Amino acid sequence: MSNQSQWKTSTGFILASAGSAIGLGAMWKFPYMAGIYGGGAFLLMFLIFTIFVGLPLLIMEFTVGKMGRTYTTQIYSKLTGKKWLNLIGWNGNLAVLILFGFYSVIGGWIIIYMGNVIVQALSFKPISLTSIKFEDIISNPWLTVLGQGIFIFLTMIIVMLGVEKGLEKASKIMMPLLFIFLLIIVVKSLTLDGALEGVRYILQPRLHDVSMEGVLFALGQSFFTLSLGTTGMITYASYAPKEMTIKSSAISIVVMNILVSILAGLAIFPALKAFGYQPQEGPGLLFKVLPLVFNQMHFGAIFYFIFLVLFLFAALTSSISLLELNVSNFTKNDNRKRKRVAFIGSVLVFVISIPATLSFSSLSDVKIGAGTIFDNMDFIVSNILMPIGALGTTLVVGQLLDKKLLQESFGKDKFKLFLPWYYLIKFVMPVVIILVFIVQLV
Ligand code: TRP
């Protein structure tokens, strides 16, 4: 994305945008949210929101990107002639800055777990995955700040060198591999004693588990995994080849995200029940449970390490696009500025990320509302800034843009979906998002 060049094929575009969209959201955040808000009931709400709200909004972002073909801090004025509407783009930039701040905490944990396996391997004793204790790791502020610093540093170097394209190529191999690994974990997890209870927990919706909060967080989760409202997907579409097929690209990304989320759930909950954990473990869920599953496999430590590498890769393909969004908006193709802007952006993210990390140790008692600083950063992004960005774009698309031009950008329409989609964006989506805001405030 370092220059305005286009991907040569529609597949290249799908791979790149999927690499950006599929990251910690599906694998780490989905299971932990589902564990807090009712398992199967959360999955069901997430599916409904992702298909009926997320998908139309993703199609909208692709359509806008394809029409506008420029930076997200200019695209709104370019399309409407109104400069102040670029605020929607800036809202996205703010969102990804904060998002990267807490994303890097989790990226850092992955690196620390990798480091742990390496250190054990170097001691030439048998590696014991069960000896890696999540609580010990997160309660060490220096270690976690170091981990997240490394994660941000890696992201910065990749963006500075402008080698994202190479990473996108690598993701052709890494993403399918990660998928295969997830399948292996699911199979192993399902064969554990007591696994069935976990399967039921995540697949069977129990209505009495539905809470208003759960509904709001399920919607936030849909926004988060599909990167909606952060202008990330608009950016990708603005570089896409002319013949990109908006609908099938959006559907692929939605389907992949749903699949990975469900697999992550099936990997974790059966094992969780088998090992006697509670679903409400919070952000540490995946990190606590998976080592126990790998521990039951032959060559478990090696497989676990490879899994961590792939997981880190998935997180990095998202974090580089988080940083790149800000870098490209500030450098505007002037590559002489790239290194400096990437550096300043990364330092800023690092500063923002420190209170997020310390929410798990020295600042764990600092609560705003019911949550820690980390929870609040996530809430501000997933439940406020992302919906605001999406709302702004629905209003622009529904009220200001020319219907004919939209239809052109929407592309071939064998199934006559344009009009239903258009009216959904024009009349229904803004009402839904505003209603959610009102409920949230109350
Ligand atoms: N969808 C990403 C994930 O699931 C997170 C994300 C949200 C993101 N907005 C973004 C990633 C913008 C890159 C760019 O992990």
GROMACS .gro file of C-alpha atoms and ligand atoms in nm:
model
  457
    1MET     CA    1   0.000   0.000   0.000
    2SER     CA    2   0.301   0.229   0.000
    3ASN     CA    3   0.213   0.367  -0.341
    4GLN     CA    4  -0.113   0.408  -0.522
    5SER     CA    5  -0.040   0.100  -0.732
    6GLN     CA    6  -0.313  -0.154  -0.773
    7TRP     CA    7  -0.323  -0.523  -0.711
    8LYS     CA    8  -0.310  -0.707  -1.035
    9THR     CA    9  -0.590  -0.944  -0.962
   10SER     CA   10  -0.907  -0.954  -0.763
   11THR     CA   11  -0.766  -1.249  -0.569
   12GLY     CA   12  -0.462  -1.043  -0.469
   13PHE     CA   13  -0.698  -0.778  -0.339
   14ILE     CA   14  -0.903  -1.030  -0.141
   15LEU     CA   15  -0.589  -1.183   0.011
   16ALA     CA   16  -0.453  -0.847   0.115
   17SER     CA   17  -0.775  -0.719   0.265
   18ALA     CA   18  -0.842  -1.053   0.435
   19GLY     CA   19  -0.491  -1.044   0.583
   20SER     CA   20  -0.571  -0.704   0.726
   21ALA     CA   21  -0.919  -0.791   0.850
   22ILE     CA   22  -0.848  -1.136   0.989
   23GLY     CA   23  -0.630  -1.100   1.291
   24LEU     CA   24  -0.667  -1.096   1.662
   25GLY     CA   25  -1.035  -1.010   1.631
   26ALA     CA   26  -1.149  -1.354   1.519
   27MET     CA   27  -0.893  -1.566   1.702
   28TRP     CA   28  -0.834  -1.389   2.029
   29LYS     CA   29  -1.121  -1.148   2.087
   30PHE     CA   30  -1.413  -1.358   1.966
   31PRO     CA   31  -1.362  -1.651   2.207
   32TYR     CA   32  -1.299  -1.426   2.504
   33MET     CA   33  -1.608  -1.215   2.434
   34ALA     CA   34  -1.818  -1.527   2.373
   35GLY     CA   35  -1.695  -1.667   2.703
   36ILE     CA   36  -1.815  -1.360   2.891
   37TYR     CA   37  -2.144  -1.305   2.709
   38GLY     CA   38  -2.303  -1.646   2.695
   39GLY     CA   39  -2.125  -1.872   2.444
   40GLY     CA   40  -2.376  -1.994   2.186
   41ALA     CA   41  -2.604  -1.696   2.240
   42PHE     CA   42  -2.313  -1.462   2.166
   43LEU     CA   43  -2.216  -1.661   1.857
   44LEU     CA   44  -2.572  -1.639   1.726
   45MET     CA   45  -2.592  -1.263   1.781
   46PHE     CA   46  -2.249  -1.219   1.626
   47LEU     CA   47  -2.358  -1.417   1.319
   48ILE     CA   48  -2.678  -1.217   1.280
   49PHE     CA   49  -2.495  -0.884   1.311
   50THR     CA   50  -2.208  -0.988   1.089
   51ILE     CA   51  -2.434  -1.105   0.808
   52PHE     CA   52  -2.712  -0.846   0.825
   53VAL     CA   53  -2.522  -0.539   0.943
   54GLY     CA   54  -2.153  -0.610   0.883
   55LEU     CA   55  -2.178  -0.744   0.529
   56PRO     CA   56  -2.385  -0.454   0.386
   57LEU     CA   57  -2.151  -0.207   0.558
   58LEU     CA   58  -1.844  -0.381   0.422
   59ILE     CA   59  -1.993  -0.369   0.072
   60MET     CA   60  -2.055   0.001   0.135
   61GLU     CA   61  -1.692   0.064   0.234
   62PHE     CA   62  -1.565  -0.122  -0.073
   63THR     CA   63  -1.801   0.076  -0.295
   64VAL     CA   64  -1.686   0.408  -0.151
   65GLY     CA   65  -1.318   0.314  -0.184
   66LYS     CA   66  -1.361   0.205  -0.542
   67MET     CA   67  -1.543   0.530  -0.627
   68GLY     CA   68  -1.309   0.762  -0.443
   69ARG     CA   69  -0.966   0.611  -0.504
   70THR     CA   70  -0.774   0.833  -0.269
   71TYR     CA   71  -0.668   0.868   0.094
   72THR     CA   72  -0.939   0.829   0.350
   73THR     CA   73  -0.876   1.176   0.488
   74GLN     CA   74  -0.958   1.321   0.144
   75ILE     CA   75  -1.199   1.073   0.000
   76TYR     CA   76  -1.511   1.223   0.157
   77SER     CA   77  -1.446   1.571   0.026
   78LYS     CA   78  -1.347   1.433  -0.313
   79LEU     CA   79  -1.679   1.249  -0.338
   80THR     CA   80  -1.907   1.516  -0.191
   81GLY     CA   81  -1.725   1.847  -0.229
   82LYS     CA   82  -1.766   1.905   0.145
   83LYS     CA   83  -1.439   1.938   0.324
   84TRP     CA   84  -1.565   1.890   0.678
   85LEU     CA   85  -1.683   1.540   0.593
   86ASN     CA   86  -1.317   1.436   0.588
   87LEU     CA   87  -1.363   1.425   0.963
   88ILE     CA   88  -1.505   1.077   0.907
   89GLY     CA   89  -1.167   0.977   0.770
   90TRP     CA   90  -0.986   1.137   1.062
   91ASN     CA   91  -1.217   0.957   1.302
   92GLY     CA   92  -1.091   0.636   1.141
   93ASN     CA   93  -0.731   0.742   1.191
   94LEU     CA   94  -0.792   0.811   1.557
   95ALA     CA   95  -0.966   0.475   1.591
   96VAL     CA   96  -0.676   0.279   1.442
   97LEU     CA   97  -0.425   0.466   1.656
   98ILE     CA   98  -0.600   0.363   1.979
   99LEU     CA   99  -0.676   0.021   1.835
  100PHE     CA  100  -0.308  -0.040   1.763
  101GLY     CA  101  -0.239   0.072   2.119
  102PHE     CA  102  -0.424  -0.219   2.275
  103TYR     CA  103  -0.368  -0.460   1.983
  104SER     CA  104   0.003  -0.442   2.056
  105VAL     CA  105  -0.055  -0.567   2.410
  106ILE     CA  106  -0.180  -0.897   2.270
  107GLY     CA  107   0.088  -0.902   1.999
  108GLY     CA  108   0.338  -0.862   2.282
  109TRP     CA  109   0.192  -1.159   2.470
  110ILE     CA  110   0.238  -1.378   2.162
  111ILE     CA  111   0.605  -1.275   2.146
  112ILE     CA  112   0.657  -1.342   2.517
  113TYR     CA  113   0.505  -1.690   2.484
  114MET     CA  114   0.738  -1.756   2.189
  115GLY     CA  115   1.032  -1.632   2.394
  116ASN     CA  116   0.930  -1.862   2.675
  117VAL     CA  117   0.932  -2.171   2.452
  118ILE     CA  118   1.271  -2.072   2.308
  119VAL     CA  119   1.426  -2.017   2.650
  120GLN     CA  120   1.300  -2.355   2.765
  121ALA     CA  121   1.433  -2.523   2.451
  122LEU     CA  122   1.775  -2.367   2.506
  123SER     CA  123   1.795  -2.511   2.855
  124PHE     CA  124   1.797  -2.862   2.701
  125LYS     CA  125   1.536  -2.986   2.943
  126PRO     CA  126   1.204  -3.122   2.821
  127ILE     CA  127   0.978  -2.828   2.741
  128SER     CA  128   0.678  -2.800   2.968
  129LEU     CA  129   0.403  -2.590   2.818
  130THR     CA  130   0.203  -2.608   3.137
  131SER     CA  131   0.477  -2.423   3.320
  132ILE     CA  132   0.409  -2.107   3.120
  133LYS     CA  133   0.174  -1.923   3.350
  134PHE     CA  134  -0.032  -1.642   3.203
  135GLU     CA  135  -0.066  -1.465   3.539
  136ASP     CA  136   0.311  -1.459   3.588
  137ILE     CA  137   0.359  -1.306   3.247
  138ILE     CA  138   0.100  -1.031   3.260
  139SER     CA  139   0.183  -0.934   3.614
  140ASN     CA  140   0.535  -0.843   3.502
  141PRO     CA  141   0.505  -0.488   3.371
  142TRP     CA  142   0.858  -0.469   3.229
  143LEU     CA  143   0.828  -0.793   3.038
  144THR     CA  144   0.492  -0.706   2.885
  145VAL     CA  145   0.604  -0.355   2.789
  146LEU     CA  146   0.910  -0.511   2.626
  147GLY     CA  147   0.693  -0.763   2.439
  148GLN     CA  148   0.461  -0.501   2.303
  149GLY     CA  149   0.757  -0.276   2.222
  150ILE     CA  150   0.900  -0.554   2.006
  151PHE     CA  151   0.563  -0.603   1.837
  152ILE     CA  152   0.536  -0.231   1.755
  153PHE     CA  153   0.900  -0.223   1.645
  154LEU     CA  154   0.850  -0.515   1.403
  155THR     CA  155   0.544  -0.343   1.259
  156MET     CA  156   0.735  -0.016   1.224
  157ILE     CA  157   1.030  -0.174   1.043
  158ILE     CA  158   0.802  -0.344   0.792
  159VAL     CA  159   0.612  -0.022   0.724
  160MET     CA  160   0.933   0.187   0.707
  161LEU     CA  161   1.085  -0.045   0.451
  162GLY     CA  162   0.756  -0.053   0.264
  163VAL     CA  163   0.775  -0.432   0.227
  164GLU     CA  164   0.410  -0.502   0.303
  165LYS     CA  165   0.373  -0.649  -0.044
  166GLY     CA  166   0.620  -0.920   0.048
  167LEU     CA  167   0.420  -0.998   0.357
  168GLU     CA  168   0.102  -1.015   0.155
  169LYS     CA  169   0.268  -1.268  -0.071
  170ALA     CA  170   0.379  -1.469   0.228
  171SER     CA  171   0.028  -1.463   0.366
  172LYS     CA  172  -0.078  -1.683   0.074
  173ILE     CA  173   0.107  -1.960   0.255
  174MET     CA  174   0.084  -1.848   0.616
  175MET     CA  175  -0.291  -1.791   0.634
  176PRO     CA  176  -0.390  -2.133   0.497
  177LEU     CA  177  -0.131  -2.287   0.730
  178LEU     CA  178  -0.281  -2.106   1.026
  179PHE     CA  179  -0.619  -2.237   0.921
  180ILE     CA  180  -0.485  -2.594   0.909
  181PHE     CA  181  -0.330  -2.549   1.252
  182LEU     CA  182  -0.659  -2.426   1.388
  183LEU     CA  183  -0.824  -2.738   1.248
  184ILE     CA  184  -0.564  -2.957   1.417
  185ILE     CA  185  -0.624  -2.784   1.750
  186VAL     CA  186  -1.000  -2.824   1.706
  187VAL     CA  187  -0.961  -3.198   1.642
  188LYS     CA  188  -0.737  -3.240   1.943
  189SER     CA  189  -0.961  -3.030   2.161
  190LEU     CA  190  -1.268  -3.231   2.058
  191THR     CA  191  -1.108  -3.558   2.162
  192LEU     CA  192  -1.046  -3.445   2.519
  193ASP     CA  193  -1.261  -3.584   2.799
  194GLY     CA  194  -1.561  -3.363   2.858
  195ALA     CA  195  -1.521  -3.181   2.527
  196LEU     CA  196  -1.885  -3.219   2.436
  197GLU     CA  197  -1.989  -2.981   2.708
  198GLY     CA  198  -1.767  -2.716   2.550
  199VAL     CA  199  -1.908  -2.780   2.204
  200ARG     CA  200  -2.256  -2.734   2.345
  201TYR     CA  201  -2.146  -2.421   2.526
  202ILE     CA  202  -2.030  -2.245   2.210
  203LEU     CA  203  -2.276  -2.383   1.956
  204GLN     CA  204  -2.602  -2.398   2.148
  205PRO     CA  205  -2.770  -2.062   2.200
  206ARG     CA  206  -2.940  -2.038   2.538
  207LEU     CA  207  -3.179  -1.747   2.541
  208HIS     CA  208  -3.145  -1.673   2.911
  209ASP     CA  209  -2.777  -1.598   2.842
  210VAL     CA  210  -2.868  -1.301   2.625
  211SER     CA  211  -2.811  -0.965   2.791
  212MET     CA  212  -2.833  -0.614   2.655
  213GLU     CA  213  -2.461  -0.579   2.712
  214GLY     CA  214  -2.399  -0.900   2.520
  215VAL     CA  215  -2.598  -0.767   2.225
  216LEU     CA  216  -2.393  -0.447   2.219
  217PHE     CA  217  -2.063  -0.632   2.244
  218ALA     CA  218  -2.165  -0.878   1.972
  219LEU     CA  219  -2.227  -0.584   1.741
  220GLY     CA  220  -1.895  -0.429   1.846
  221GLN     CA  221  -1.729  -0.762   1.768
  222SER     CA  222  -1.875  -0.760   1.415
  223PHE     CA  223  -1.739  -0.409   1.360
  224PHE     CA  224  -1.402  -0.508   1.503
  225THR     CA  225  -1.342  -0.824   1.299
  226LEU     CA  226  -1.457  -0.666   0.974
  227SER     CA  227  -1.254  -0.348   1.045
  228LEU     CA  228  -1.566  -0.140   0.979
  229GLY     CA  229  -1.568   0.232   1.033
  230THR     CA  230  -1.191   0.256   1.061
  231THR     CA  231  -1.163   0.324   0.687
  232GLY     CA  232  -0.921   0.034   0.655
  233MET     CA  233  -1.138  -0.147   0.406
  234ILE     CA  234  -1.211   0.176   0.216
  235THR     CA  235  -0.838   0.218   0.174
  236TYR     CA  236  -0.792  -0.134   0.042
  237ALA     CA  237  -1.072  -0.090  -0.211
  238SER     CA  238  -0.925   0.237  -0.329
  239TYR     CA  239  -0.615   0.049  -0.446
  240ALA     CA  240  -0.808  -0.242  -0.591
  241PRO     CA  241  -0.812  -0.338  -0.957
  242LYS     CA  242  -1.097  -0.189  -1.160
  243GLU     CA  243  -1.254  -0.526  -1.218
  244MET     CA  244  -1.262  -0.617  -0.851
  245THR     CA  245  -1.588  -0.777  -0.759
  246ILE     CA  246  -1.716  -0.598  -0.454
  247LYS     CA  247  -1.982  -0.837  -0.343
  248SER     CA  248  -1.787  -1.160  -0.373
  249SER     CA  249  -1.482  -1.001  -0.208
  250ALA     CA  250  -1.693  -0.881   0.082
  251ILE     CA  251  -1.864  -1.217   0.114
  252SER     CA  252  -1.528  -1.400   0.115
  253ILE     CA  253  -1.399  -1.180   0.394
  254VAL     CA  254  -1.714  -1.219   0.600
  255VAL     CA  255  -1.717  -1.597   0.552
  256MET     CA  256  -1.347  -1.632   0.638
  257ASN     CA  257  -1.390  -1.421   0.950
  258ILE     CA  258  -1.690  -1.622   1.063
  259LEU     CA  259  -1.511  -1.951   0.996
  260VAL     CA  260  -1.200  -1.851   1.187
  261SER     CA  261  -1.412  -1.722   1.476
  262ILE     CA  262  -1.608  -2.048   1.501
  263LEU     CA  263  -1.293  -2.258   1.471
  264ALA     CA  264  -1.129  -2.053   1.744
  265GLY     CA  265  -1.436  -2.115   1.959
  266LEU     CA  266  -1.427  -2.488   1.885
  267ALA     CA  267  -1.056  -2.498   1.959
  268ILE     CA  268  -1.091  -2.330   2.294
  269PHE     CA  269  -1.421  -2.415   2.464
  270PRO     CA  270  -1.408  -2.795   2.453
  271ALA     CA  271  -1.056  -2.781   2.599
  272LEU     CA  272  -1.164  -2.520   2.850
  273LYS     CA  273  -1.438  -2.745   2.983
  274ALA     CA  274  -1.207  -3.047   2.974
  275PHE     CA  275  -0.946  -2.868   3.184
  276GLY     CA  276  -1.202  -2.723   3.422
  277TYR     CA  277  -1.166  -2.353   3.343
  278GLN     CA  278  -1.446  -2.098   3.352
  279PRO     CA  279  -1.549  -1.934   3.022
  280GLN     CA  280  -1.526  -1.587   3.180
  281GLU     CA  281  -1.145  -1.586   3.176
  282GLY     CA  282  -1.132  -1.259   2.984
  283PRO     CA  283  -0.854  -1.148   2.747
  284GLY     CA  284  -0.619  -1.424   2.866
  285LEU     CA  285  -0.851  -1.706   2.758
  286LEU     CA  286  -0.669  -1.821   2.445
  287PHE     CA  287  -0.330  -1.788   2.612
  288LYS     CA  288  -0.432  -1.997   2.910
  289VAL     CA  289  -0.607  -2.277   2.727
  290LEU     CA  290  -0.408  -2.348   2.410
  291PRO     CA  291  -0.077  -2.449   2.575
  292LEU     CA  292  -0.275  -2.713   2.766
  293VAL     CA  293  -0.412  -2.854   2.440
  294PHE     CA  294  -0.071  -2.862   2.271
  295ASN     CA  295   0.071  -3.019   2.583
  296GLN     CA  296  -0.142  -3.327   2.509
  297MET     CA  297   0.007  -3.369   2.158
  298HIS     CA  298   0.319  -3.549   2.044
  299PHE     CA  299   0.582  -3.284   1.968
  300GLY     CA  300   0.337  -3.041   2.125
  301ALA     CA  301   0.599  -2.776   2.202
  302ILE     CA  302   0.716  -2.763   1.841
  303PHE     CA  303   0.361  -2.744   1.711
  304TYR     CA  304   0.278  -2.478   1.966
  305PHE     CA  305   0.575  -2.270   1.859
  306ILE     CA  306   0.481  -2.295   1.492
  307PHE     CA  307   0.126  -2.200   1.584
  308LEU     CA  308   0.256  -1.891   1.768
  309VAL     CA  309   0.461  -1.791   1.463
  310LEU     CA  310   0.154  -1.815   1.242
  311PHE     CA  311  -0.060  -1.632   1.497
  312LEU     CA  312   0.198  -1.356   1.521
  313PHE     CA  313   0.200  -1.334   1.145
  314ALA     CA  314  -0.178  -1.290   1.137
  315ALA     CA  315  -0.150  -1.018   1.402
  316LEU     CA  316   0.129  -0.843   1.210
  317THR     CA  317  -0.059  -0.838   0.878
  318SER     CA  318  -0.328  -0.647   1.069
  319SER     CA  319  -0.099  -0.419   1.268
  320ILE     CA  320   0.100  -0.309   0.964
  321SER     CA  321  -0.223  -0.204   0.802
  322LEU     CA  322  -0.320  -0.019   1.121
  323LEU     CA  323   0.005   0.178   1.111
  324GLU     CA  324   0.001   0.214   0.734
  325LEU     CA  325  -0.339   0.384   0.747
  326ASN     CA  326  -0.191   0.669   0.943
  327VAL     CA  327   0.137   0.672   0.753
  328SER     CA  328  -0.023   0.692   0.410
  329ASN     CA  329  -0.259   0.966   0.523
  330PHE     CA  330   0.031   1.178   0.645
  331THR     CA  331   0.290   1.106   0.375
  332LYS     CA  332   0.052   1.117   0.079
  333ASN     CA  333   0.291   0.918  -0.138
  334ASP     CA  334   0.592   1.131  -0.053
  335ASN     CA  335   0.819   0.841   0.030
  336ARG     CA  336   1.088   1.065   0.175
  337LYS     CA  337   0.857   1.123   0.470
  338ARG     CA  338   0.768   0.756   0.515
  339LYS     CA  339   1.040   0.661   0.766
  340ARG     CA  340   0.990   0.969   0.980
  341VAL     CA  341   0.612   0.941   0.990
  342ALA     CA  342   0.625   0.568   1.064
  343PHE     CA  343   0.867   0.637   1.348
  344ILE     CA  344   0.658   0.914   1.502
  345GLY     CA  345   0.341   0.707   1.466
  346SER     CA  346   0.503   0.406   1.633
  347VAL     CA  347   0.635   0.608   1.925
  348LEU     CA  348   0.288   0.754   1.972
  349VAL     CA  349   0.133   0.406   1.965
  350PHE     CA  350   0.392   0.283   2.213
  351VAL     CA  351   0.307   0.564   2.454
  352ILE     CA  352  -0.066   0.493   2.420
  353SER     CA  353  -0.009   0.121   2.463
  354ILE     CA  354   0.169   0.140   2.798
  355PRO     CA  355  -0.139   0.215   3.011
  356ALA     CA  356  -0.319  -0.062   2.819
  357THR     CA  357  -0.051  -0.313   2.916
  358LEU     CA  358  -0.033  -0.194   3.272
  359SER     CA  359  -0.409  -0.254   3.303
  360PHE     CA  360  -0.307  -0.613   3.365
  361SER     CA  361  -0.051  -0.531   3.634
  362SER     CA  362   0.025  -0.207   3.817
  363LEU     CA  363  -0.285  -0.025   3.690
  364SER     CA  364  -0.527  -0.316   3.727
  365ASP     CA  365  -0.718  -0.133   4.000
  366VAL     CA  366  -0.779   0.172   3.787
  367LYS     CA  367  -1.137   0.126   3.670
  368ILE     CA  368  -1.340   0.355   3.449
  369GLY     CA  369  -1.698   0.237   3.468
  370ALA     CA  370  -1.677  -0.139   3.507
  371GLY     CA  371  -1.362  -0.190   3.305
  372THR     CA  372  -0.988  -0.141   3.312
  373ILE     CA  373  -0.805   0.108   3.090
  374PHE     CA  374  -0.756  -0.173   2.838
  375ASP     CA  375  -1.130  -0.256   2.835
  376ASN     CA  376  -1.214   0.109   2.791
  377MET     CA  377  -0.976   0.157   2.500
  378ASP     CA  378  -1.135  -0.141   2.329
  379PHE     CA  379  -1.483  -0.009   2.408
  380ILE     CA  380  -1.406   0.339   2.273
  381VAL     CA  381  -1.281   0.189   1.948
  382SER     CA  382  -1.524  -0.101   1.889
  383ASN     CA  383  -1.839   0.053   2.032
  384ILE     CA  384  -1.795   0.424   1.970
  385LEU     CA  385  -1.542   0.528   1.706
  386MET     CA  386  -1.603   0.240   1.465
  387PRO     CA  387  -1.984   0.280   1.469
  388ILE     CA  388  -1.943   0.660   1.431
  389GLY     CA  389  -1.723   0.607   1.127
  390ALA     CA  390  -1.970   0.362   0.978
  391LEU     CA  391  -2.264   0.591   1.055
  392GLY     CA  392  -2.090   0.885   0.886
  393THR     CA  393  -2.025   0.678   0.577
  394THR     CA  394  -2.384   0.548   0.559
  395LEU     CA  395  -2.510   0.906   0.573
  396VAL     CA  396  -2.271   1.017   0.300
  397VAL     CA  397  -2.359   0.721   0.078
  398GLY     CA  398  -2.732   0.733   0.143
  399GLN     CA  399  -2.788   1.108   0.139
  400LEU     CA  400  -2.514   1.270  -0.067
  401LEU     CA  401  -2.379   1.036  -0.330
  402ASP     CA  402  -2.529   0.992  -0.671
  403LYS     CA  403  -2.728   0.670  -0.692
  404LYS     CA  404  -2.622   0.603  -1.053
  405LEU     CA  405  -2.252   0.635  -0.971
  406LEU     CA  406  -2.296   0.411  -0.671
  407GLN     CA  407  -2.464   0.153  -0.887
  408GLU     CA  408  -2.174   0.165  -1.132
  409SER     CA  409  -1.925   0.113  -0.855
  410PHE     CA  410  -2.141  -0.163  -0.705
  411GLY     CA  411  -2.067  -0.359  -1.023
  412LYS     CA  412  -2.245  -0.634  -1.210
  413ASP     CA  413  -2.571  -0.714  -1.040
  414LYS     CA  414  -2.701  -1.048  -1.154
  415PHE     CA  415  -2.924  -1.093  -0.851
  416LYS     CA  416  -3.063  -0.738  -0.846
  417LEU     CA  417  -2.919  -0.666  -0.505
  418PHE     CA  418  -2.829  -0.304  -0.560
  419LEU     CA  419  -3.162  -0.148  -0.467
  420PRO     CA  420  -3.226  -0.353  -0.152
  421TRP     CA  421  -2.870  -0.282  -0.043
  422TYR     CA  422  -2.901   0.088  -0.124
  423TYR     CA  423  -3.221   0.131   0.076
  424LEU     CA  424  -3.076  -0.067   0.361
  425ILE     CA  425  -2.780   0.175   0.375
  426LYS     CA  426  -2.998   0.481   0.319
  427PHE     CA  427  -3.276   0.413   0.568
  428VAL     CA  428  -3.211   0.116   0.794
  429MET     CA  429  -2.842   0.120   0.888
  430PRO     CA  430  -2.827   0.476   1.021
  431VAL     CA  431  -3.132   0.407   1.239
  432VAL     CA  432  -2.982   0.082   1.368
  433ILE     CA  433  -2.651   0.246   1.457
  434ILE     CA  434  -2.816   0.547   1.622
  435LEU     CA  435  -3.048   0.319   1.821
  436VAL     CA  436  -2.750   0.121   1.943
  437PHE     CA  437  -2.588   0.443   2.059
  438ILE     CA  438  -2.895   0.546   2.251
  439VAL     CA  439  -2.919   0.205   2.418
  440GLN     CA  440  -2.550   0.224   2.501
  441LEU     CA  441  -2.586   0.561   2.668
  442VAL     CA  442  -2.878   0.446   2.877
  443TRP     N1  443  -1.023  -0.657   1.193
  443TRP     C1  444  -0.900  -0.658   1.264
  443TRP     C2  445  -0.891  -0.786   1.347
  443TRP     O1  446  -0.984  -0.858   1.355
  443TRP     C3  447  -0.884  -0.537   1.351
  443TRP     C4  448  -0.900  -0.409   1.279
  443TRP     C5  449  -1.000  -0.319   1.294
  443TRP     C6  450  -0.814  -0.357   1.179
  443TRP     N2  451  -0.981  -0.212   1.209
  443TRP     C7  452  -0.870  -0.233   1.138
  443TRP     C8  453  -0.699  -0.404   1.120
  443TRP     C9  454  -0.809  -0.155   1.037
  443TRP    C10  455  -0.640  -0.328   1.021
  443TRP    C11  456  -0.694  -0.206   0.979
  443TRP     O2  457  -0.794  -0.814   1.405
   0.00000   0.00000   0.00000
